[in-house]
XYZ file of C-alpha atoms in Angstrom:
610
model
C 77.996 168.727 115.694
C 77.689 164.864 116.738
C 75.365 164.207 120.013
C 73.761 161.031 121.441
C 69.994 162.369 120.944
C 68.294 165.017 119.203
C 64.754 166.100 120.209
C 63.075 168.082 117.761
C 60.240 170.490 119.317
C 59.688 172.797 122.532
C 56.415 171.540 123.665
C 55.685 169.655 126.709
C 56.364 166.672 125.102
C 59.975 168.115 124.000
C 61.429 169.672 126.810
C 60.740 165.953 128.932
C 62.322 164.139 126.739
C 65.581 166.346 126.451
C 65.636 166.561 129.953
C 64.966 162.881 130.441
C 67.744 161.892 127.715
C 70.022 163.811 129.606
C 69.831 163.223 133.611
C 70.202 159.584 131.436
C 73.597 161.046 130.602
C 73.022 161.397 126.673
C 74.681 164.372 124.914
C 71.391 165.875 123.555
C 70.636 168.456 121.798
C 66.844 170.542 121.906
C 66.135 171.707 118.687
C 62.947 174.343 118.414
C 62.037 177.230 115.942
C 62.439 179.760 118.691
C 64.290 179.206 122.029
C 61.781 181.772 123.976
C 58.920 179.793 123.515
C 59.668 176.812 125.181
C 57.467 175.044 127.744
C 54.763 177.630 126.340
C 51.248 176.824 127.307
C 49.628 176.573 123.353
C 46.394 176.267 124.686
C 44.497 176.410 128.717
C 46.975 177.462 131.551
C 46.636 174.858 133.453
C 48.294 171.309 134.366
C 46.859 168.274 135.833
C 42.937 167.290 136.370
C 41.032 163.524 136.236
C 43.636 160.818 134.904
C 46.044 163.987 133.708
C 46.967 165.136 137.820
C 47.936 160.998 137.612
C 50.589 161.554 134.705
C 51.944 164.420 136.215
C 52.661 162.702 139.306
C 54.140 160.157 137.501
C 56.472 162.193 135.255
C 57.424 163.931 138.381
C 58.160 160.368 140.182
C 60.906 160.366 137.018
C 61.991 163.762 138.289
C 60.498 165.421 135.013
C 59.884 169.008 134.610
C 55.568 169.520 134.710
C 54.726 169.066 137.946
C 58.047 171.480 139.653
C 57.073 174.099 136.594
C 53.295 174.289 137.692
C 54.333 175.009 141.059
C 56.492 177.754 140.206
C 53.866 179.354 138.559
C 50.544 177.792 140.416
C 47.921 180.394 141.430
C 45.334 178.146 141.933
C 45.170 174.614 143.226
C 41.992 172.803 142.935
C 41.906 168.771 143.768
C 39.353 167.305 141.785
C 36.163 164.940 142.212
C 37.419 165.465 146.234
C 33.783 164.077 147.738
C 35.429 160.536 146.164
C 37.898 158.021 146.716
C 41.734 159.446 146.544
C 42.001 156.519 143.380
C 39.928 159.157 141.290
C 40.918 162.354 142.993
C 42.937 164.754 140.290
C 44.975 167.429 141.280
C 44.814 170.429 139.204
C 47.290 173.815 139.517
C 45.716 176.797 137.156
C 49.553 178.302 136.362
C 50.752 181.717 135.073
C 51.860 181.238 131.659
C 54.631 183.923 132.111
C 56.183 181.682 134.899
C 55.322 178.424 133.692
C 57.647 178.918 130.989
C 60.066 180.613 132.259
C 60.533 177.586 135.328
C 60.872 175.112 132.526
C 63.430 177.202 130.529
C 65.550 177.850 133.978
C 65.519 173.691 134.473
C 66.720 173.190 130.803
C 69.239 175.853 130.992
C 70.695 173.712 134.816
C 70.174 170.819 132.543
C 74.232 169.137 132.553
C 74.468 167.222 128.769
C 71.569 169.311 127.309
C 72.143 172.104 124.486
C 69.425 174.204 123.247
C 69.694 175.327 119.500
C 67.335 177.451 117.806
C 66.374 176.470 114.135
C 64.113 174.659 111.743
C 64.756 170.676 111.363
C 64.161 170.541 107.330
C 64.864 166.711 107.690
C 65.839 163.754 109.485
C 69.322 162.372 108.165
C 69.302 158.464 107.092
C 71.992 156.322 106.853
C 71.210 152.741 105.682
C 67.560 153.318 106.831
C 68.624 154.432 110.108
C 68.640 157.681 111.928
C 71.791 159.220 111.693
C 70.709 163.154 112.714
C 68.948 166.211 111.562
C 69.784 168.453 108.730
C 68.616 172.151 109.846
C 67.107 174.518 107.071
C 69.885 176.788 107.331
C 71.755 173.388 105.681
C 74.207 172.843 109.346
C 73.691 169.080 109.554
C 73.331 167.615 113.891
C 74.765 164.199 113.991
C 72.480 161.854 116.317
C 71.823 157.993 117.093
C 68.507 158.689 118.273
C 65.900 161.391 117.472
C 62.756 162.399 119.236
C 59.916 164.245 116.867
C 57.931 165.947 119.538
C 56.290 168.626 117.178
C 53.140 169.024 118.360
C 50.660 170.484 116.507
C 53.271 172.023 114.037
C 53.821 169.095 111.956
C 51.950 170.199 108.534
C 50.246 172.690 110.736
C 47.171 174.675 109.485
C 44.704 177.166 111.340
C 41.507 177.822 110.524
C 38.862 180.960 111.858
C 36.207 181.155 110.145
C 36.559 181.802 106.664
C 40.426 182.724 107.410
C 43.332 179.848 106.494
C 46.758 180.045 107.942
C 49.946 177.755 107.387
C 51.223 177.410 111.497
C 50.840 175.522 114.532
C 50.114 178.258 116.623
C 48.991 181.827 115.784
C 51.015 184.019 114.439
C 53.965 181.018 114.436
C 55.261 178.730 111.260
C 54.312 174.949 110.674
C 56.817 172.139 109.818
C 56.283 171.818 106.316
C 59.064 170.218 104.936
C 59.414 168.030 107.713
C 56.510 166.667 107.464
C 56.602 166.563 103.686
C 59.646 164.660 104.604
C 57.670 161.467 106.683
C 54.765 161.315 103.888
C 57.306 160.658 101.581
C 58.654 157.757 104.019
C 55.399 156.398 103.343
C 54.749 156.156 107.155
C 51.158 155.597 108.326
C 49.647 159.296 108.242
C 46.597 160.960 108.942
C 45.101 164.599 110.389
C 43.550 165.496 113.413
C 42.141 169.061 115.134
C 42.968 170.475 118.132
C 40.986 174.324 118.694
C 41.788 177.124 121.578
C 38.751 179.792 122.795
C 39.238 183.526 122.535
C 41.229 184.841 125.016
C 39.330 187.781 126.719
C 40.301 190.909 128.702
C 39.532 190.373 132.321
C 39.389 194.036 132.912
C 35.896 194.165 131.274
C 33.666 191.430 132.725
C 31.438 192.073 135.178
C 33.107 189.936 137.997
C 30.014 190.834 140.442
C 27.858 188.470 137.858
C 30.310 185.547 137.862
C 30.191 182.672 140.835
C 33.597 182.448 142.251
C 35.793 179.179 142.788
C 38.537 179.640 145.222
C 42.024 177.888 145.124
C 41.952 175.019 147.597
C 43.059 175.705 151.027
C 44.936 172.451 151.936
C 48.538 173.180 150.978
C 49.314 170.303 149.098
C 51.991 170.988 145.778
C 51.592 169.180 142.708
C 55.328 168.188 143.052
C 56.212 166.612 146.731
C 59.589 168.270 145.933
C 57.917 171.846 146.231
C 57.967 173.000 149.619
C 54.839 175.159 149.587
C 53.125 177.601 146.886
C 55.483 180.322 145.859
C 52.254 182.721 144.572
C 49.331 184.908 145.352
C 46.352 182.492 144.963
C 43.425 183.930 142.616
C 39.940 182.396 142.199
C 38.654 181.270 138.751
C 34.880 182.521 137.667
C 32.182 180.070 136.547
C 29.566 181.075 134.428
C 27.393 179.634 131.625
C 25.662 179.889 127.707
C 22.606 180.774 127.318
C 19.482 180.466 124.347
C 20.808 183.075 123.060
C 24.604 182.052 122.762
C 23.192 178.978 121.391
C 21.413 181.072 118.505
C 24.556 183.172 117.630
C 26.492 179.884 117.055
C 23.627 178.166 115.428
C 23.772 181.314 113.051
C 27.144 181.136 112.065
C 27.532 177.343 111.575
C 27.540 177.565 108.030
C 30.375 179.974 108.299
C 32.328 177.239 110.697
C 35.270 175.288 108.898
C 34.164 172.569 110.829
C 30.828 172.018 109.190
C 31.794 173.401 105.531
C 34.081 170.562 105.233
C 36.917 172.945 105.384
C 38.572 170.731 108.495
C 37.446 166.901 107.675
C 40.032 166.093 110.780
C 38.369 164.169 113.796
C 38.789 166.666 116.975
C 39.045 165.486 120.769
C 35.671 164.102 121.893
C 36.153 164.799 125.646
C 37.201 168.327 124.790
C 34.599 169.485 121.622
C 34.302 173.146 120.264
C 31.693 174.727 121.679
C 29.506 175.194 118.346
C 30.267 171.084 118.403
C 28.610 170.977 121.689
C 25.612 173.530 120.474
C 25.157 170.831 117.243
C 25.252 167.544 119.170
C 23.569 168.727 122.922
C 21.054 170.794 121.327
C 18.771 170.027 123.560
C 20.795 171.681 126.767
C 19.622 175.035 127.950
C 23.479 175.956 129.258
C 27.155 174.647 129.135
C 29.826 175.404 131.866
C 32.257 178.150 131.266
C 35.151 178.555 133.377
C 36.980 181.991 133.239
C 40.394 181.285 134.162
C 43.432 184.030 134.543
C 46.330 183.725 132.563
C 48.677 184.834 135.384
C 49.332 187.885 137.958
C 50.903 190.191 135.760
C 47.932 190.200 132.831
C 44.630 190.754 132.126
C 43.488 188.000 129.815
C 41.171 185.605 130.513
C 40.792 182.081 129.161
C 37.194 181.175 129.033
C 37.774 177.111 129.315
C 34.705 175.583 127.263
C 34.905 177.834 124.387
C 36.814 176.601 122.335
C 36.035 177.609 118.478
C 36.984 177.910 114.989
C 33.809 180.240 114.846
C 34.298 183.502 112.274
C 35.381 187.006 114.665
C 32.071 188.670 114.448
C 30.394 185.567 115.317
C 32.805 184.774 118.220
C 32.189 187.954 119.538
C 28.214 187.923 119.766
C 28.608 184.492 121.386
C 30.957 185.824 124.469
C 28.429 189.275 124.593
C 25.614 186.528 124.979
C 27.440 185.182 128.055
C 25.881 186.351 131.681
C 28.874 189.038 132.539
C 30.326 188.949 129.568
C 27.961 191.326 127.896
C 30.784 194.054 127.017
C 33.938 191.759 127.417
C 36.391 192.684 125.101
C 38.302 189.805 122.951
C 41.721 190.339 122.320
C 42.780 187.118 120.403
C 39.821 185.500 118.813
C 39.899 181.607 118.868
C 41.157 179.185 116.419
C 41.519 175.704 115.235
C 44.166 173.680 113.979
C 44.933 170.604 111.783
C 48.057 168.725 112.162
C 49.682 165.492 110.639
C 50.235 162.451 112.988
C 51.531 159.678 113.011
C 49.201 155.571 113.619
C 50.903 155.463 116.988
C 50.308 151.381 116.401
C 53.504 151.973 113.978
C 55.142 152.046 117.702
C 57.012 150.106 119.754
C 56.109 150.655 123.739
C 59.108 152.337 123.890
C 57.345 155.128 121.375
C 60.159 153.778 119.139
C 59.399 153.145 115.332
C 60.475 150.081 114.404
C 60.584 150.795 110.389
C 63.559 153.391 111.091
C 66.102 152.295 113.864
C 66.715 155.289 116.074
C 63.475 157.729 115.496
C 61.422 158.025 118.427
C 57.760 160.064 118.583
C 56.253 161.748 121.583
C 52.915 164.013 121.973
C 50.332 164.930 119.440
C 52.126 163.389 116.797
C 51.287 160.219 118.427
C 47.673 160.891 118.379
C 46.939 162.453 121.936
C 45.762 165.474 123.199
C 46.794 167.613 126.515
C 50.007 168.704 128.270
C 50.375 165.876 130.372
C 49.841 163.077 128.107
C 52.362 164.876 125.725
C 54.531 165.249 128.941
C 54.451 161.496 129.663
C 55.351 160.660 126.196
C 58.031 162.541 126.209
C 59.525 161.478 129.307
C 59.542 157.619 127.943
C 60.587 158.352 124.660
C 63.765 160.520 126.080
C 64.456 157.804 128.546
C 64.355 155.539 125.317
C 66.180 157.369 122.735
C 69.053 157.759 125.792
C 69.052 154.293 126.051
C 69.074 153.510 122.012
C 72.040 155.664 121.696
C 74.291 154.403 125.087
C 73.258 151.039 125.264
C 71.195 151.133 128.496
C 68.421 149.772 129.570
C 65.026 150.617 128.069
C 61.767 151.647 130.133
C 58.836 149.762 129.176
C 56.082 150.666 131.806
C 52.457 148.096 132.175
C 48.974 148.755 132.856
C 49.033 147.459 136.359
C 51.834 150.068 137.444
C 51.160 153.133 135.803
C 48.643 155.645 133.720
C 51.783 156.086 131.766
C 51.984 151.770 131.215
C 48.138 152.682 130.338
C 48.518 155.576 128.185
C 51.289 153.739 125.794
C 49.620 150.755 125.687
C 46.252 152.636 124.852
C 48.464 153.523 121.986
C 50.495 151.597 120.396
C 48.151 148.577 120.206
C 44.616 150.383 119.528
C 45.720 153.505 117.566
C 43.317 156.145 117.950
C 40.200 157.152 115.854
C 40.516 160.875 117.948
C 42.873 162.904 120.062
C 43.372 160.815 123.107
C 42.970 161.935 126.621
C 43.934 160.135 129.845
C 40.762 159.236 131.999
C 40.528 157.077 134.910
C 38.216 155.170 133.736
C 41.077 153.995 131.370
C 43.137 151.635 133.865
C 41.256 148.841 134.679
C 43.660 148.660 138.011
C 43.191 152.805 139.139
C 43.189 151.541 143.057
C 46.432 150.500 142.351
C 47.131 153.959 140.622
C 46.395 156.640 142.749
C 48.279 160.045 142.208
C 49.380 160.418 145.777
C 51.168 157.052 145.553
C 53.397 157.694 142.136
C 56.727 158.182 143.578
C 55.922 154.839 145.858
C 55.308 152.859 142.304
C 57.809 154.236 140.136
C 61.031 155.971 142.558
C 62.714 152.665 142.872
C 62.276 151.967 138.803
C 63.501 155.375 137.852
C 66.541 155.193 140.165
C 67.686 152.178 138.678
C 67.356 154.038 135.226
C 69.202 156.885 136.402
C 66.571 158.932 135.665
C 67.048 161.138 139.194
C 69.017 163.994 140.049
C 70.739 163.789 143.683
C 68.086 165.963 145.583
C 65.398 163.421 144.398
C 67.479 160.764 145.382
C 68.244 161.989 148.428
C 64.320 162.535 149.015
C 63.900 158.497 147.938
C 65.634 157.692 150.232
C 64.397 159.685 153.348
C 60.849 158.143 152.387
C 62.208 154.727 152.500
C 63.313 155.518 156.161
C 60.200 157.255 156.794
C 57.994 154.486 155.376
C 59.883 151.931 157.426
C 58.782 153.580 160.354
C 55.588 153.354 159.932
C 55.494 150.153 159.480
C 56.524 149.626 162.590
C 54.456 151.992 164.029
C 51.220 150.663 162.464
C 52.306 146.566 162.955
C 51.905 147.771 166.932
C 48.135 145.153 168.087
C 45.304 146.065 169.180
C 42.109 144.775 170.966
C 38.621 146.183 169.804
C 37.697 147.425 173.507
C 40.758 149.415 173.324
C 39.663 151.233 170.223
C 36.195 151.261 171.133
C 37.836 153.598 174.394
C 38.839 155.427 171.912
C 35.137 155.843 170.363
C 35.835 153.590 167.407
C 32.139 151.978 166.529
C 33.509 148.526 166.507
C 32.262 145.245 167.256
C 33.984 143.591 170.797
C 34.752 140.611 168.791
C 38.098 139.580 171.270
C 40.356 140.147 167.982
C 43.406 141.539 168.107
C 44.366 143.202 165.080
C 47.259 145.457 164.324
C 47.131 149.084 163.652
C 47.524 148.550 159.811
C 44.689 145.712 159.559
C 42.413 148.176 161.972
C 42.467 150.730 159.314
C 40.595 148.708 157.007
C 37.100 148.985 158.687
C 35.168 152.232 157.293
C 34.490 153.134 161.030
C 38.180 152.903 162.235
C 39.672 156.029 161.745
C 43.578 157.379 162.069
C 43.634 158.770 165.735
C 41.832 155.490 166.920
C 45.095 153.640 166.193
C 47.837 155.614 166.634
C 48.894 159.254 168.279
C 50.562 162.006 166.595
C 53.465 161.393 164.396
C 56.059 163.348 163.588
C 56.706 162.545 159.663
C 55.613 163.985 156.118
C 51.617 164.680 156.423
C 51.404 163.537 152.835
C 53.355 160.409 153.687
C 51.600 158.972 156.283
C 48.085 160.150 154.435
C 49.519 157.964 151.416
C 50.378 154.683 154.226
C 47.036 155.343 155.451
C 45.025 154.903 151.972
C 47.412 152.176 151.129
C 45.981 150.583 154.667
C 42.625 151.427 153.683
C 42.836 149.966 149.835
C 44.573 146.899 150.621
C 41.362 144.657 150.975
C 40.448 145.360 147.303
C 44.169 145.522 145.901
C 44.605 141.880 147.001
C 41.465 140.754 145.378
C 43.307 142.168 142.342
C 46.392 140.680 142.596
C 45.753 137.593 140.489
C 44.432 139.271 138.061
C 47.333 141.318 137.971
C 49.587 138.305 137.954
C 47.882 136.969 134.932
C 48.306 140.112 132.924
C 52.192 139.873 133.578
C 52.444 135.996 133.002
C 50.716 136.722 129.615
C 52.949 139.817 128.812
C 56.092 137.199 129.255
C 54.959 134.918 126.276
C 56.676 137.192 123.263
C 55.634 136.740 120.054
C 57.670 136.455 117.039
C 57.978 139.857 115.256
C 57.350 138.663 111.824
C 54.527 136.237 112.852
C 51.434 135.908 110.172
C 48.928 136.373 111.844
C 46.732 135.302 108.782
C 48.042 132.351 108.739
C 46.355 131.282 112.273
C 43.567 129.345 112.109
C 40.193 130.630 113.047
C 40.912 134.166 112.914
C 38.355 136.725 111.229
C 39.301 138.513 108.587
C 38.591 142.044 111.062
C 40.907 140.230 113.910
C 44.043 139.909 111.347
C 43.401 143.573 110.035
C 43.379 144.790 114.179
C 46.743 142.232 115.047
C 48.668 143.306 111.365
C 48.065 146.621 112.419
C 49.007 146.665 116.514
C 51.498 144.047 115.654
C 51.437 143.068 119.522
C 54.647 141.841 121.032
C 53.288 139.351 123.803
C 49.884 137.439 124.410
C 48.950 139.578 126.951
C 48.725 142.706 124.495
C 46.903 140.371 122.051
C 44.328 139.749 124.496
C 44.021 143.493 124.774
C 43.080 144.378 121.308
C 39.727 145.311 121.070
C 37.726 142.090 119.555
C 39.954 139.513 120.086
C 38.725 136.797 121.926
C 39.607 133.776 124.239
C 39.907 131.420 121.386
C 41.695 133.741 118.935
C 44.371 134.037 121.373
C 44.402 130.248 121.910
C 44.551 129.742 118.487
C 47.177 132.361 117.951
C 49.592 131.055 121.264
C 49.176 127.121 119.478
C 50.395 128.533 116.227
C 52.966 130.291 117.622
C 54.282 126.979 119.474
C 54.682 125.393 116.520
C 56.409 128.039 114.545
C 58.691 127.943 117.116
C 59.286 124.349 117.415
């Protein structure tokens, strides 16, 4: 069977980048070891949070699958770090695992140009050092001109509980072995990391009248604009916390952890440690956080979010009885860790394509990251990508100053990672730019040039533009300061006149001093608003901006030497060798290289041009 793109894996990362290759209008095919499984939830059941709720708006923006799935299946909706500025705010939808899946695997199955095939990929297919398909374990061989490895944490998967070793990438489900035996032999830039998962736990025995409650937000915002309302029952989450004495059970069985026996040598995510991680390195804390969060509506289990652990079973289950209301909580899957090849994402191009083998593409934790939506986001470039290796269309290459997904790649490919990497706002240097309520205003008119939208969210792109046109009129209307101090606006009766827009930027000023009741989109106009309310600071950032895109315009010569430059350190042509940066502007970005290595490097570059 011949197709235009193959993506191998079901993950997050997977099912966006079949579904992005194909609203592209690629002939893909989705290949994963079992067909039921996709869009599973491998680890919490939930999408979105600080920097992640950002990617998902932006995947969505692409009309991707996360953010309509975690609506389907949202029964609880919490907006994040709320007491500060929207820039920082993350939206975060606690989803039913049942339905979460099941909404992804009804969007792939209305997918036109997308097949799903069940099946092992045993190896890619090479022709001339170029990617000419997958040959399936069964021996069928899938002709491709572009393939997507989106394999998660399956690629040379192994688990690890206490003294217990298992060959998968999940419980109970098989690794890619010979695939990735397959890429080590391709002498491609390899190494391990961990991921780990908590014990799930049967809600039906904890003592809910000893657990603080967190409700579901009441503001009915959706994590996809294209949701019109939540579909589900909201339930609250519990919050509870360790104790001395779930400290002491860990502490106990530490020499029985695979972590600290050597067993896993694999660095795990630092903004996400296992709890007996957190025990070792805050021992001086007298209680962590634990949030109990359902599964769904129509089960039982529990997923206690800040316990994760590769912790023996006895020892896992005298840490939960330590727990205040979990004292008789039954565990019905213990936790686990697991170790899993990836790949020096710096290999990459930033269109997550590997330069060393035309036509392979890599998306999710084989790229080094951790979390559904950074493996979601990776996915939807590298699908848009591989569509556009295959037909000849135009590639998406996203920057810093547009997008956590510009961020994200360019995290990537030009620092590599020393750990699983996880989005944080604190990564993009311009967040007031990048605000998640604003995504489909930075990225709609991009992705419907790419023909990356279906007709509905086309349709929608262009109501907004109608929409947003009125209020520009609306808010261009002047006014004087007596008239909004009628109004009881705190201003000072300076004789300005000012229009509604420019009003909006004093602190005191606020929406119903300017202007009546509208009738448009509440989450519109609260979008024009901020934008009215940010745009003091967002032109102060516009040169800097300007210079980051000037400098991303000078290319630099693929094969350049960068030992051959003058003046650089032995450590600075290790880092450039490695990142291989494509412009000046990513030089500049790699972490010690400094104002006179990069004039040293753009002089030497002038005259191996010339």
């Amino acid at each position: 069977m011949q197709f235009d793109v193959i993506v191998i894996g079901g993950g997050h990362a997977g099912t966006e980048a079949a579904a992005a290759a194909a609203r592209r209008g690629a002939r893909t095919a989705l290949l994963s070891f079992d067909l039921a499984k996709l869009g599973a939830m491998s680890c919490n059941p939930a999408i979105g949070g600080l920097g992640k709720g950002h990617l998902v708006r932006e995947v969505d923006a692409f009309d991707g699958l996360i953010a309509r799935a975690a609506d389907a299946a949202g029964i609880h909706y919490r907006m994040l770090n709320r007491s500060k500025g929207t820039a920082v705010q993350g939206p975060r939808v606690q989803a039913d695992r049942t339905r979460y899946a099941s909404a992804i695997q009804a969007m792939l199955a209305a997918q036109a140009n997308l097949e799903l095939i069940g099946g092992e990929a045993e190896a890619l297919e090479l022709d001339g050092g170029r990617v000419a398909g997958v040959r399936l374990a069964d021996g069928a061989l899938l002709g491709a001109r572009a393939v997507v490895l989106a394999t998660g944490t399956f690629l040379g998967g192994r688990i690890f509980r206490g003294e217990e070793r298992l060959d998968g990438g999940r419980i109970d489900e098989a690794a890619a072995t010979r695939l990735a035996e397959q890429l080590r032999a391709l002498s491609l830039p390899m190494a391990r990391l961990k991921t780990g998962t908590p014990p799930r736990l049967d809600g039906r025995t904890i003592d809910w009248a000893r657990i603080a409650e967190q409700p579901s937000d009441d503001e009915p915002w959706t994590m996809s604009p294209m949701t019109r309302g939540r579909a589900l029952p909201q339930l609250h989450c519990g919050v509870t916390r360790t104790t001395s004495a779930t400290h002491d059970a860990i502490r106990a069985g530490l020499d029985r952890s695979p972590l600290f026996t050597g067993a896993i040598d694999a660095q795990g995510p630092r903004y996400c440690p296992s709890i007996e991680d957190k025990i070792h390195r805050f021992g001086d804390r007298d209680g962590h956080q634990i949030f109990l969060e359902p599964e769904g509506l129509g089960t039982h289990l529990i997923y206690p979010n800040g316990m994760s652990t590769s912790l023996p079973v006895d020892v896992q289950e005298a840490m939960v009885a330590s727990v205040p209301g979990l004292e008789r909580c039954r565990i019905v899957t213990p936790g686990y860790a697991v170790e899993y090849d990836y790949i020096d994402p710096r290999a990459l191009e930033s269109t997550l394509a590997l330069p060393a083998i035309p036509g392979l593409f890599f998306a999710g934790q084989i790229n080094g990251t951790t979390g559904y939506e950074e493996a979601a986001g990776q996915g939807l470039v590298a699908g848009i990508n591989a569509a556009a290796h295959a037909c000849g269309r135009e590639a998406l290459v996203l920057d810093r100053a547009e997008s956590y997904l510009g961020v994200m790649i360019d995290d990537l490919v030009l620092q590599g990672v020393t750990e699983p990497y996880r989005m944080l706002t604190a990564r993009a240097e311009f967040r007031l730019r990048l605000r998640a309520d604003n995504a489909e205003t930075r990225l709609g008119r991009t992705a419907e040039r790419l023909d990356c939208l279906g007709p509905d969210r086309i349709a929608r792109m262009q109501w907004r533009a109608e929409e947003r046109d009125k209020l520009e009129r609306h808010f261009a209307t002047l006014h004087t300061a007596s008239q909004l101090r009628d109004k009881g606006a705190p201003v000072a009766l300076d004789g300005g006149r000012r229009s509604a827009r420019e009003w909006l930027r004093f602190p005191t000023v606020e929406l119903s001093h300017v202007s009546d009741v509208l009738d448009t989109d509440p989450e519109l106009l609260a979008e024009f608003v901020e934008d009215a309310r940010y745009a003091p600071y967002l032109e102060r950032q516009e040169a800097e901006v300007a210079q980051l895109r000037a400098n991303d315009n000078v290319r630099l010569r693929a094969d350049l030497d960068f030992a051959a430059v003058p003046g650089l350190s032995n450590e600075m042509v290790e880092r450039l060798a490695a990142a291989r940066p494509e412009t000046i502007g990513a030089a500049s970005r790699i972490r010690g290289i400094t104002p006179a290595a990069l004039s040293a490097i753009l002089l030497h570059a002038r005259r191996s041009a010339a």
